[in-house]
């Protein structure tokens, strides 16, 4: 059916829906069964078998398999089979981890899926767009993405950008009238709204006429199929590191073979020794463990109420040096409450907070009745009529559907006994001009029972003052003069100094006519008064700002509010230092980019800022070398969010466009969640450094013990299967447990790391080499002591070396938890690590004492007295350097 040719009421009749009540749940279920979910078909995913094969394409694993194949060709069948078995187990673990990650990703998609407001059984309900069915009544406004194909029923100043379908970037003005052109293209269907398009202005209501693959978007769905796999900078650096290690391994292999042959050893034996060294040099488990650590970190962040949309954000969060945050709803509770009303020199105070319509009116602490003051009645009445917010009682609480500012004005009127229903019995709503961020005002045309019409306008006082001809003083109108302007400005400043946001209300009589033009309506107004409201700070934000400051992160407040209001709230949060500057939008607009860069370090509050200013602020901070996190929720915030190093959108109030541009979504719109996300981001990066330190130090130890043994013309202290067991099994569990480690106590007292910092920065390279050298030294020492004691029993000496290497690494893993010393952290803080170490010890004992495993791993039981040698030498690498570091730390504290 060509819905654009049919009148709205005929569309509703044809599709069996109701404008007043929408669909019933029974209708919805029936239509879901018939039409399916409102989803585009996804590209076919690879089979589980192909996903399993993907686990073996890593370059390190391929080199390892090649070495194994050569070992098999040389007759070392048991070693080759055992190595292949271990690689298979590692592949199976990777496969199940990837399957788990896929499920997590699907859950993540559902959490961040676009939502729409649909009319179900007479109530507006927020649902996921995939649950829409034909016949659903949907309402939307600026910033929303259309969830299905709609025939428009209402369109108020509505413009929709349809470039996803038409390629035309300019928004299209929409209407509700039926069209007569049966051959019109999509771009000409001005009474339709299509899935995937974006509302850029105004608001509207439509009925769903097509869903899923039946939509216009569905017809080109094949062109939209894309799968984007994000690789983080850290993963790229680690991949490069892996290739370097492989080159080192191959070079060492050639060196060892050459040295051995020169020393008179058989080429066959030296080649096996070279393979052993290659196995020792390659950290086979590193790529898998990095992926697991990032995945687990993202899951923890979801529990912290922040959704990571782009993996690089996890790393970048740890580098953040400035957070530019919205005030309203992020730093404050977003429950605006009118506390003061000013008109004609008189100020009334209102009691009560939140959206509960209970409160009283006072003048100088004396209770007054609203009916005794006509200006007060008028400002409350007009504040309710020039308003789209609805306050409803739900589960013993009052809930706002709409803008918080409008909600506060509606509640103030309700405290005076007024209701929208009763007022609409007295006044008819003729026309509405919705609020937008450019005009900073909203207007309506109303008609009373006598047929007289009035324009009512509310908006930012400084903007509205320019539109006035008269002022209502007491109950009389006076022409605007400098005297009255000064009185009004004084009232605005007085309210703002109390951290109150002020909204001005004005009106004027208008002639009865069919068409009203916005610019005509919003001028020559009569000033009625001001409503002062406060959105109290969230109680947890003050501490979060303090912790960010201690972490070397500057917090910048960005708000559209008056400068005095912003300054007062910033002071309450201890965000504004004594020398901190407050810069308003007018001054910002007058500045060149260079002038802003020169002062931006000293600015902590940007007030009266439009969304367009945010991009300028981001660029200025970045030019000073900052890594900037920028919050936003609107369509116009998207460029700034995208340009910021970390774009953060609001989960509750954020538009779909803002969410798509962001790399992080705050589920609860709370500033404190940003602080938690930064802490988690820092911890994820530090945990990755911990297990890189652990794995590479272990590998350096393995390389050195083999290399030195060969240079000293000793037998091999370890065989390849033992080294691979250590790398993949013994090391794997503790390394993964390090990825779950809790942050060090001073993590949020450290300065942000530089975004170009290498993996081996802050002494990590030295720690890897020094600990690796000691691990190799004590392992070789244990081997030589036992071998020289009984040269005929080589396998016993190799078992001692194997046990010493494993225990030295398992003790060293606790040292990796601290940047400074093993003594500075409680080992039982990370019970996962304790459990992993115990498991690794049990696995080692199984390899040594379980008879069926002994021929595979070339081990024999160790005597009890030799365990003292193993444990004593194993403790040296950790406690030798840890003790000296702790002593130097104490010496620093004494100075």
PDB file of N, CA and C in Angstrom, residues 152 298 591 828 886:
ATOM      1  N   UNK A 152       3.558   9.754   9.133  1.00  0.00           N
ATOM      2  CA  UNK A 152       3.492  10.789  10.151  1.00  0.00           C
ATOM      3  C   UNK A 152       2.040  11.165  10.466  1.00  0.00           C
ATOM      4  N   UNK A 298      36.278  -5.117  30.139  1.00  0.00           N
ATOM      5  CA  UNK A 298      35.049  -4.537  29.587  1.00  0.00           C
ATOM      6  C   UNK A 298      33.835  -5.031  30.356  1.00  0.00           C
ATOM      7  N   UNK A 591      36.689  34.958  21.028  1.00  0.00           N
ATOM      8  CA  UNK A 591      38.100  34.563  21.061  1.00  0.00           C
ATOM      9  C   UNK A 591      38.500  33.844  19.780  1.00  0.00           C
ATOM     10  N   UNK A 828      46.925 -12.093  49.390  1.00  0.00           N
ATOM     11  CA  UNK A 828      45.570 -12.655  49.432  1.00  0.00           C
ATOM     12  C   UNK A 828      44.500 -11.676  48.945  1.00  0.00           C
ATOM     13  N   UNK A 886      62.651  -2.069  48.404  1.00  0.00           N
ATOM     14  CA  UNK A 886      61.915  -1.624  49.592  1.00  0.00           C
ATOM     15  C   UNK A 886      62.802  -0.754  50.469  1.00  0.00           C
TER      16      UNK A 886
END
